[in-house]
CSV table of C-alpha atoms in Angstrom, one decimal:
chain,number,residue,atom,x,y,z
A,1,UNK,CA,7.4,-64.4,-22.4
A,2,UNK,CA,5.5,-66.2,-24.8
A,3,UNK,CA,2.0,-64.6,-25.3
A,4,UNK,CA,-0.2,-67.0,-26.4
A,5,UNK,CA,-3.3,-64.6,-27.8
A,6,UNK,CA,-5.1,-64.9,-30.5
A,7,UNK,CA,-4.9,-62.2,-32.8
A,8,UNK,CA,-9.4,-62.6,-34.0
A,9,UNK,CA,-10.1,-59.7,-31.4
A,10,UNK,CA,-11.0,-56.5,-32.4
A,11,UNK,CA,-10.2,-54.3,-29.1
A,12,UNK,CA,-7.3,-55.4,-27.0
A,13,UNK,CA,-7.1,-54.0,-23.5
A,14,UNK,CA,-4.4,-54.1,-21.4
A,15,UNK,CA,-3.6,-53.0,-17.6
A,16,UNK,CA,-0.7,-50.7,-17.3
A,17,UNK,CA,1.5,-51.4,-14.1
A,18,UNK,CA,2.9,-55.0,-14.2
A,19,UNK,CA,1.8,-55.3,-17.5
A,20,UNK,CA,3.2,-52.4,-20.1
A,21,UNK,CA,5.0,-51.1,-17.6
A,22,UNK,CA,6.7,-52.2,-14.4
A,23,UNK,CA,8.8,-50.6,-11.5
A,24,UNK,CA,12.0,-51.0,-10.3
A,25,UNK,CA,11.1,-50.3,-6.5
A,26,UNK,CA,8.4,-51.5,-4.6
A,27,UNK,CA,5.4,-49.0,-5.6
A,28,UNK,CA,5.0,-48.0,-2.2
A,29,UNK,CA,8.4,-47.1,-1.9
A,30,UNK,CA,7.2,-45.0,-4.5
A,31,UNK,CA,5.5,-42.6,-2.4
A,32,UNK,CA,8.6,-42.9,0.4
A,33,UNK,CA,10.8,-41.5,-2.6
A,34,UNK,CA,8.2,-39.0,-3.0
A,35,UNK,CA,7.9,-37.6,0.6
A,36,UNK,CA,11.5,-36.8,0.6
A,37,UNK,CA,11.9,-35.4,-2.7
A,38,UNK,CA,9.2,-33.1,-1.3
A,39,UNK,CA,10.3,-32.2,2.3
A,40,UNK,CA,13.3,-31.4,0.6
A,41,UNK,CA,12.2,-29.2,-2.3
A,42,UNK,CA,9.6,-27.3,-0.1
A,43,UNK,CA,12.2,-27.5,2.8
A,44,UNK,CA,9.6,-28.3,5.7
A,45,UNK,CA,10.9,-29.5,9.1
A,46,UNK,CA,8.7,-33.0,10.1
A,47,UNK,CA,10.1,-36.0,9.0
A,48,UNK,CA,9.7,-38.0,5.3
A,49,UNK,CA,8.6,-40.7,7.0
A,50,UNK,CA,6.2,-38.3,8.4
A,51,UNK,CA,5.0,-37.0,5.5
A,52,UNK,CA,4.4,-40.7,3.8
A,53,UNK,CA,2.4,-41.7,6.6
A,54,UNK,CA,0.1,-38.2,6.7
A,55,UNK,CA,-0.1,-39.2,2.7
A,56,UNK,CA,-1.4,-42.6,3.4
A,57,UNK,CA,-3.8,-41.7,6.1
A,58,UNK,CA,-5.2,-39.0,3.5
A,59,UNK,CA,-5.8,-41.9,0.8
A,60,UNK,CA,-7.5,-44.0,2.9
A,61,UNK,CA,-9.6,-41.0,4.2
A,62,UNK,CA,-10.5,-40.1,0.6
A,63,UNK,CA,-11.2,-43.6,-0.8
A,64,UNK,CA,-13.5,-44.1,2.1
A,65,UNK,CA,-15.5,-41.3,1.9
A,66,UNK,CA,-15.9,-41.5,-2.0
A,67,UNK,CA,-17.0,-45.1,-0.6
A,68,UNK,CA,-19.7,-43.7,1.3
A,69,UNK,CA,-20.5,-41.4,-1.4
A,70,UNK,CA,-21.8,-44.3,-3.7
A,71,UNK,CA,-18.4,-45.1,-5.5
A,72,UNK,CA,-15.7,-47.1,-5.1
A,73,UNK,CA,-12.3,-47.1,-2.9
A,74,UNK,CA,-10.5,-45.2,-5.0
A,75,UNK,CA,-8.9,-41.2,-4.8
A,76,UNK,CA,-8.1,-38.2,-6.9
A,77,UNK,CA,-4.2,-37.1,-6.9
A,78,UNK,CA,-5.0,-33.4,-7.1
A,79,UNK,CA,-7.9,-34.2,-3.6
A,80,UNK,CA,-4.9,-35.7,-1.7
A,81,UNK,CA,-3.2,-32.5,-2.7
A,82,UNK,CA,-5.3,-30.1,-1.6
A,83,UNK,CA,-5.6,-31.5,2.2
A,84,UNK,CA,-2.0,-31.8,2.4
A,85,UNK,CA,-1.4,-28.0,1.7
A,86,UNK,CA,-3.8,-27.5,4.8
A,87,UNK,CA,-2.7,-30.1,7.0
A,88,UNK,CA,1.3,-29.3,6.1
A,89,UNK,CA,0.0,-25.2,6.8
A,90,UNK,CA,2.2,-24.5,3.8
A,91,UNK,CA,0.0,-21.0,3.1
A,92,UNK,CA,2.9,-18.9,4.3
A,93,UNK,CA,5.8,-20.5,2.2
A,94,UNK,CA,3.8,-21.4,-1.8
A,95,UNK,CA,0.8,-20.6,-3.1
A,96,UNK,CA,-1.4,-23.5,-3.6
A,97,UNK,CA,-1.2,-23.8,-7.5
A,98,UNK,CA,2.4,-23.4,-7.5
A,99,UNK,CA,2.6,-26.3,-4.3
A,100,UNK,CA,0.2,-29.0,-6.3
A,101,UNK,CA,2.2,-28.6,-9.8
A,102,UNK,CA,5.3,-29.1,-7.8
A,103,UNK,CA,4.1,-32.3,-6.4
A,104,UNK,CA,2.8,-33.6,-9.7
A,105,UNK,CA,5.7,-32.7,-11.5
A,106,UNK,CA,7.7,-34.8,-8.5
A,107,UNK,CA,5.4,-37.6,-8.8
A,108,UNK,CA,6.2,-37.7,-12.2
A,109,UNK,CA,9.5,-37.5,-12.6
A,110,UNK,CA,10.0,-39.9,-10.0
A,111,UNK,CA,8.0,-42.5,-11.5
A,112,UNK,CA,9.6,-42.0,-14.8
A,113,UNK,CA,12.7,-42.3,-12.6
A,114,UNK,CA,11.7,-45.9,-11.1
A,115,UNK,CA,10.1,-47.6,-14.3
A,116,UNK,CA,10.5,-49.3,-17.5
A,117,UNK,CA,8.4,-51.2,-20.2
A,118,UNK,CA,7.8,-54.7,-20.5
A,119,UNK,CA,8.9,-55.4,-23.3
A,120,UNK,CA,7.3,-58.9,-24.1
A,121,UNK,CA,4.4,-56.6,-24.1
A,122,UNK,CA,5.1,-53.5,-26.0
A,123,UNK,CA,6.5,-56.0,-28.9
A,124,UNK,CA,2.9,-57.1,-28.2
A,125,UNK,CA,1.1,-54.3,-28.8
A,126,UNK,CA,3.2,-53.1,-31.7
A,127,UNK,CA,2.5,-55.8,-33.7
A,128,UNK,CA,-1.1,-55.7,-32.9
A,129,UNK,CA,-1.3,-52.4,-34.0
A,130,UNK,CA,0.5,-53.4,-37.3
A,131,UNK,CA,-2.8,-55.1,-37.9
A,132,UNK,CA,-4.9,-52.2,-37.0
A,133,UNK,CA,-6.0,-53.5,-34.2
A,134,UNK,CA,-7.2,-51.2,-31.6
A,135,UNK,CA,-5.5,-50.8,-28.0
A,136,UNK,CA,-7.4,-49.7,-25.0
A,137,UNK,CA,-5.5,-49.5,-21.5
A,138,UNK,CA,-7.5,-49.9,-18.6
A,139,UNK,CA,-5.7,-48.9,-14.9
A,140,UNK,CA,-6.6,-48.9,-11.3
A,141,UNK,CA,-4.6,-45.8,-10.4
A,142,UNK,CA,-5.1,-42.3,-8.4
A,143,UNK,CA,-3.7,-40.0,-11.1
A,144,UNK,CA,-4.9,-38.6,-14.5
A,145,UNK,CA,-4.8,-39.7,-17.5
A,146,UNK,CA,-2.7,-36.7,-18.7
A,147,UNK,CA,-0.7,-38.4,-16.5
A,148,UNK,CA,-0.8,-41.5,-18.0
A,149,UNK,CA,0.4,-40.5,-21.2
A,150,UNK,CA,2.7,-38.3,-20.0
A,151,UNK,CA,4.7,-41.8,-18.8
A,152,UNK,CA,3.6,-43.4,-22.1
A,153,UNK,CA,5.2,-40.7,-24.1
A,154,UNK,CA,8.4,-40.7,-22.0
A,155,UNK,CA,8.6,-44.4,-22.9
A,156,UNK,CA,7.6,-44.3,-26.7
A,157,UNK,CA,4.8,-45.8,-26.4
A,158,UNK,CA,1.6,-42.9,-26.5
A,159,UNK,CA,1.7,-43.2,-30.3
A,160,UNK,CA,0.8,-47.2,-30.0
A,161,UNK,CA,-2.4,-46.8,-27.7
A,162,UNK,CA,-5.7,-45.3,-28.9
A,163,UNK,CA,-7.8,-44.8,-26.0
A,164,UNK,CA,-7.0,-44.4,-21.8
A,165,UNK,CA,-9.2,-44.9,-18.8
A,166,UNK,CA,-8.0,-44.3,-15.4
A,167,UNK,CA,-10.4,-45.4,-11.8
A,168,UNK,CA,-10.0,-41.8,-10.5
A,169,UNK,CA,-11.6,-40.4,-13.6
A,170,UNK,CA,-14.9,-42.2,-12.6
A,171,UNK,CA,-13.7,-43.3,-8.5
A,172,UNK,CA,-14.9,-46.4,-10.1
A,173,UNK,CA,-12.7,-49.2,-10.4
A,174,UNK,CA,-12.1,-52.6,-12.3
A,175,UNK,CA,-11.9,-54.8,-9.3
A,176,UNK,CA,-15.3,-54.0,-8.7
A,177,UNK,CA,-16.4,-54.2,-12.1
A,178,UNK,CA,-18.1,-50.8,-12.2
A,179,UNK,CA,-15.3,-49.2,-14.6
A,180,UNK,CA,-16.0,-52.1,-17.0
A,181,UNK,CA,-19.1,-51.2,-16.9
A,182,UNK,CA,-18.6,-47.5,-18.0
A,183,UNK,CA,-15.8,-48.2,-20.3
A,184,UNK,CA,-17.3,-51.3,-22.2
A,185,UNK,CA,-20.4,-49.7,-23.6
A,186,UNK,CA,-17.8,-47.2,-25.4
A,187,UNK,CA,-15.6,-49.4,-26.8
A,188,UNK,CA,-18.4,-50.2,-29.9
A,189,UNK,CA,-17.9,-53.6,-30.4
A,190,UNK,CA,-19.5,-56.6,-29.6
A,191,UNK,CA,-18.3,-58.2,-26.2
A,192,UNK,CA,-17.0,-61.2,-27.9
A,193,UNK,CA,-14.5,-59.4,-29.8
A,194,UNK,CA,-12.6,-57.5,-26.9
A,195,UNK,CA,-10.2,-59.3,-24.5
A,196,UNK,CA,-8.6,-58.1,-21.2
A,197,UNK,CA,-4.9,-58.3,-20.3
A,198,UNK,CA,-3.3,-58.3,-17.2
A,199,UNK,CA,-1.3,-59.3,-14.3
A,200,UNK,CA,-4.2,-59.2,-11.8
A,201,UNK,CA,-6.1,-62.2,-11.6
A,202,UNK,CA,-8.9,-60.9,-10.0
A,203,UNK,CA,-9.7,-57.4,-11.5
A,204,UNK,CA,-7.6,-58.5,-15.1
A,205,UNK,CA,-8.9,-61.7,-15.2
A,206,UNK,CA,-12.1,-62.8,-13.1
A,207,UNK,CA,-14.2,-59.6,-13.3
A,208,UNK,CA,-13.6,-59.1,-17.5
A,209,UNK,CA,-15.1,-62.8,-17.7
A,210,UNK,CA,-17.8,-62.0,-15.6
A,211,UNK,CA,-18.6,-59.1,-18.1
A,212,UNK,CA,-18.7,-61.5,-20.9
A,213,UNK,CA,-15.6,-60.2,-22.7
A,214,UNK,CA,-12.6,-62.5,-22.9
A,215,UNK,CA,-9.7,-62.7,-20.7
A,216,UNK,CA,-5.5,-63.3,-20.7
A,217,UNK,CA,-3.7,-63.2,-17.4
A,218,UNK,CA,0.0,-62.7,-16.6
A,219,UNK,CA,1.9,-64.1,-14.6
A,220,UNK,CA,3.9,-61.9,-12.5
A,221,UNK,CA,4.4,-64.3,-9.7
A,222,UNK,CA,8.6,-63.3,-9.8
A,223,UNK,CA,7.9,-59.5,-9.8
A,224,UNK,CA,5.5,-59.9,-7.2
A,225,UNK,CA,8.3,-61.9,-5.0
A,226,UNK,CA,10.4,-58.9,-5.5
A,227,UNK,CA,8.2,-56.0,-4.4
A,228,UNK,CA,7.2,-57.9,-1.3
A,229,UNK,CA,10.8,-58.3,-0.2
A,230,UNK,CA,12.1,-55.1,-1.9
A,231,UNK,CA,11.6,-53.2,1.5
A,232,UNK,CA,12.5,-55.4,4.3
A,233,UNK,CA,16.0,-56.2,2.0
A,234,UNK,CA,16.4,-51.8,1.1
A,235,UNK,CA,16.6,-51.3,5.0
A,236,UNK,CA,19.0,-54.1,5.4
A,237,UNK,CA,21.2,-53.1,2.7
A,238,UNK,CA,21.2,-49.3,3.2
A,239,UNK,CA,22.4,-49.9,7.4
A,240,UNK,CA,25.0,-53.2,5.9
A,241,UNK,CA,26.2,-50.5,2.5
A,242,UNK,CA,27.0,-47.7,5.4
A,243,UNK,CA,28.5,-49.8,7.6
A,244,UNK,CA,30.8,-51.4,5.0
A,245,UNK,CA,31.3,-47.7,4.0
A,246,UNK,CA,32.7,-47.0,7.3
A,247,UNK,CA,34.9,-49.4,7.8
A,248,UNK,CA,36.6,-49.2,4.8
A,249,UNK,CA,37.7,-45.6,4.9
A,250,UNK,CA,40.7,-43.6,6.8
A,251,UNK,CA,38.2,-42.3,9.7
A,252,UNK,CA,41.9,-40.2,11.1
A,253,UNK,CA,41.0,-38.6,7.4
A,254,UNK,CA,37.4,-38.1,6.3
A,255,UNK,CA,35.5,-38.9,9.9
A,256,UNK,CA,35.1,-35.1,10.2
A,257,UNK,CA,34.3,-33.5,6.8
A,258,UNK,CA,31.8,-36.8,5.5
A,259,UNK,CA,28.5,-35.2,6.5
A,260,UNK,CA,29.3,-31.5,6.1
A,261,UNK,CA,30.7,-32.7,2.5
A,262,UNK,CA,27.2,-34.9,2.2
A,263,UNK,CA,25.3,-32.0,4.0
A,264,UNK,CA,26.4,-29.5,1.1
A,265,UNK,CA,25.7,-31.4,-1.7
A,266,UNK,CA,22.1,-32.4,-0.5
A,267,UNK,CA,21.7,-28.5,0.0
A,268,UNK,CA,23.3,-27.8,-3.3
A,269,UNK,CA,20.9,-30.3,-4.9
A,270,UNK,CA,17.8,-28.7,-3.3
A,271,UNK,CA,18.8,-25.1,-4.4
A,272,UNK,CA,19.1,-26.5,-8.0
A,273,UNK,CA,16.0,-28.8,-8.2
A,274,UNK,CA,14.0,-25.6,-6.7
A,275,UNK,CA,15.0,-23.5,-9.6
A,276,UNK,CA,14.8,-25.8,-12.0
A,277,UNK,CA,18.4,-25.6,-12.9
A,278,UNK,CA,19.2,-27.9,-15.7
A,279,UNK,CA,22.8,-28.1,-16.1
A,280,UNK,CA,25.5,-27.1,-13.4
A,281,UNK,CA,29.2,-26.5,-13.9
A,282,UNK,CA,32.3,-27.7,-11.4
A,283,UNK,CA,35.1,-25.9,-11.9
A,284,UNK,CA,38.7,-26.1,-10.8
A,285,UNK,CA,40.5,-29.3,-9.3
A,286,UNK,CA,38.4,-29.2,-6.5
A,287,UNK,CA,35.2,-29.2,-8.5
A,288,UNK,CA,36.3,-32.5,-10.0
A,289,UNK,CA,35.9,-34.2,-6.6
A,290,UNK,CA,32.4,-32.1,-6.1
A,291,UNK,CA,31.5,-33.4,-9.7
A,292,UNK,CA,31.8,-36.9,-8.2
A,293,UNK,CA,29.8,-36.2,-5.3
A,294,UNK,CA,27.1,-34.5,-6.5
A,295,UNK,CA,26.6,-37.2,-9.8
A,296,UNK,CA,26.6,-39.7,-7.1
A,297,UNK,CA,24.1,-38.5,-5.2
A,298,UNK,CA,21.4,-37.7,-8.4
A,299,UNK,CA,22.4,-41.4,-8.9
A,300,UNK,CA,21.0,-42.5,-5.9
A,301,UNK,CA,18.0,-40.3,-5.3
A,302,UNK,CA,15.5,-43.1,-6.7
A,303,UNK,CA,16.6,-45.1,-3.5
C-alpha cells in the first residue's frame, strides 16, 4: 500500500489491530481458540463452546456496568478473570494467581500464534522514526499495555514506538472520544502537528478530526471481507477436510485406532503444555510415526 502522509507532523499515532498488526483468524475466533486451549490445560469437563460463551456474557456484563459507572463500554482482562475463577468453581483444582497467569500467558501466546505485522506499516513507522519522529499507538483493546508490548517485542517492533495507551487503562475509549481526550493533552504538542492512523473510520478517522488533530484512514475493506466470512467457511471446511479424510483412508485398517491414536496425542499435549515442557523426544521407529502426529497436531492448534 502506498501511504500517502505527509511527513510535517510531529506525533504520529497509529491504531494497532488492522493497522500494525493484523490476524490471521477472525478475532473472535480468537477467544474460541482460547476457551479450548484452556478447558484443556485446566482439564474442566463443560464444553469450549461453553466456556466462549460464559466469556462473552462476562464482557458484556463488565463493559455495561463500567457503563453505568460513568465510563465507557469497555473491560479489564484481569476483571473477566476473576469472575470466571468463581463462576468455573475452579478453587479446588488452582489457586487464583496461578489460574489468571495461566490464562494471560494463553491469551498471549495464542495471539502471538494467529498474528503478523503489516508491513506497509512498520516500513512506515521505521522510516518515520529515522526522522525522529515520535510514534504514539492508540488501541481499543481489553488487555494491558504490558501486554501490548509484549506482542510488539515478539514482532520487533517495541523498540520503534515511544509511547502506548490502551481503553482498559482508562475504560475510556476512542470511539467515544473520551481516550483522546486523556491521551492528547499528554502528547505536548500543538493539535495541528499530530495525526491519527487507522483502519476504523469512525474511532481512527471521524472522532480524531473532531478533536482538531489530523487524520489518515485505511482501508481494510479486503481484511474485513475475510474476518466476516472466516467462520461460516472454518465450519464448512473442518466437516468437508474430515469427511475427505475419511474417505480416503483404509477404514478395514485405521477405523479403530484413529481416535485412541488422536485421543493420546491430545492428552500427551496437555500433560506437556501443563508443565511447561519445552522440548519432547520420540524415540524408536514407532516414535517416528508419533513425531508426525504430535507436530501435526501443535500445527493445527491455532485452528
Amino acid at each position: 500500500m502506498d501511504l500517502d502522509i505527509s511527513l510535517d507532523y510531529n506525533i504520529y499515532c497509529f491504531d494497532i489491530f488492522d493497522t500494525i498488526l493484523t490476524r490471521t483468524v477472525a478475532p473472535e475466533y480468537v477467544k474460541k481458540i482460547w476457551a479450548k486451549e484452556m478447558k484443556d490445560y485446566f482439564e474442566i469437563s463443560i464444553l469450549s463452546e461453553d466456556i466462549y460463551k460464559l466469556r462473552s456474557r462476562i464482557e458484556t456484563e463488565l463493559c455495561h456496568k463500567n457503563l453505568e459507572e460513568g465510563n465507557d463500554l469497555e473491560f479489564r482482562l484481569d476483571c473477566l478473570y476473576d469472575i470466571m475463577y468463581d463462576k468455573l468453581n475452579l478453587g479446588s483444582l488452582v489457586d487464583q494467581a496461578d489460574f489468571k497467569r495461566t490464562l494471560y500467558a494463553l491469551e498471549l501466546e495464542i495471539e502471538k500464534r494467529v498474528q503478523e505485522p503489516c508491513y506497509d506499516i512498520v516500513a512506515f513507522i521505521k522510516r518515520l522514526k529515522k526522522d525522529e519522529k515520535k510514534v504514539i499507538c492508540i488501541s481499543d483493546f481489553y488487555t494491558s499495555v504490558d501486554f501490548i508490548r509484549n506482542l510488539f517485542e515478539y514482532h520487533g517492533i517495541l523498540e520503534y514506538v515511544d509511547e502506548i495507551y490502551v481503553s482498559s487503562q482508562y475504560l475510556l475509549t476512542k470511539r467515544s472520544g473520551r481516550l483522546y481526550d486523556i491521551v492528547l493533552p499528554k502528547l505536548g504538542e500543538t493539535l495541528a502537528k499530530i495525526v491519527m492512523i487507522g483502519d476504523n473510520a469512525v474511532s481512527d478517522h471521524e472522532i480524531p478530526l473532531m478533536k482538531g488533530i489530523a487524520a489518515y484512514h485505511l482501508d481494510r475493506t479486503e481484511k474485513f471481507n475475510f474476518y466476516n466470512n472466516f467462520m461460516k467457511e472454518k465450519e464448512i471446511n473442518v466437516r468437508v477436510g474430515l469427511y475427505q479424510i475419511y474417505d480416503k483412508v483404509n477404514r478395514d485398517l485405521y477405523e479403530d485406532i484413529t481416535f485412541a491414536l488422536y485421543n493420546f496425542i491430545q492428552k500427551l499435549y496437555r500433560k506437556l503444555q501443563q508443565k511447561k515442557v519445552k522440548h519432547v523426544f520420540f524415540l524408536s521407529r514407532e516414535g517416528e510415526f508419533l513425531k508426525k502426529l504430535f507436530d501435526s497436531y501443535q500445527a493445527n492448534r491455532r485452528v
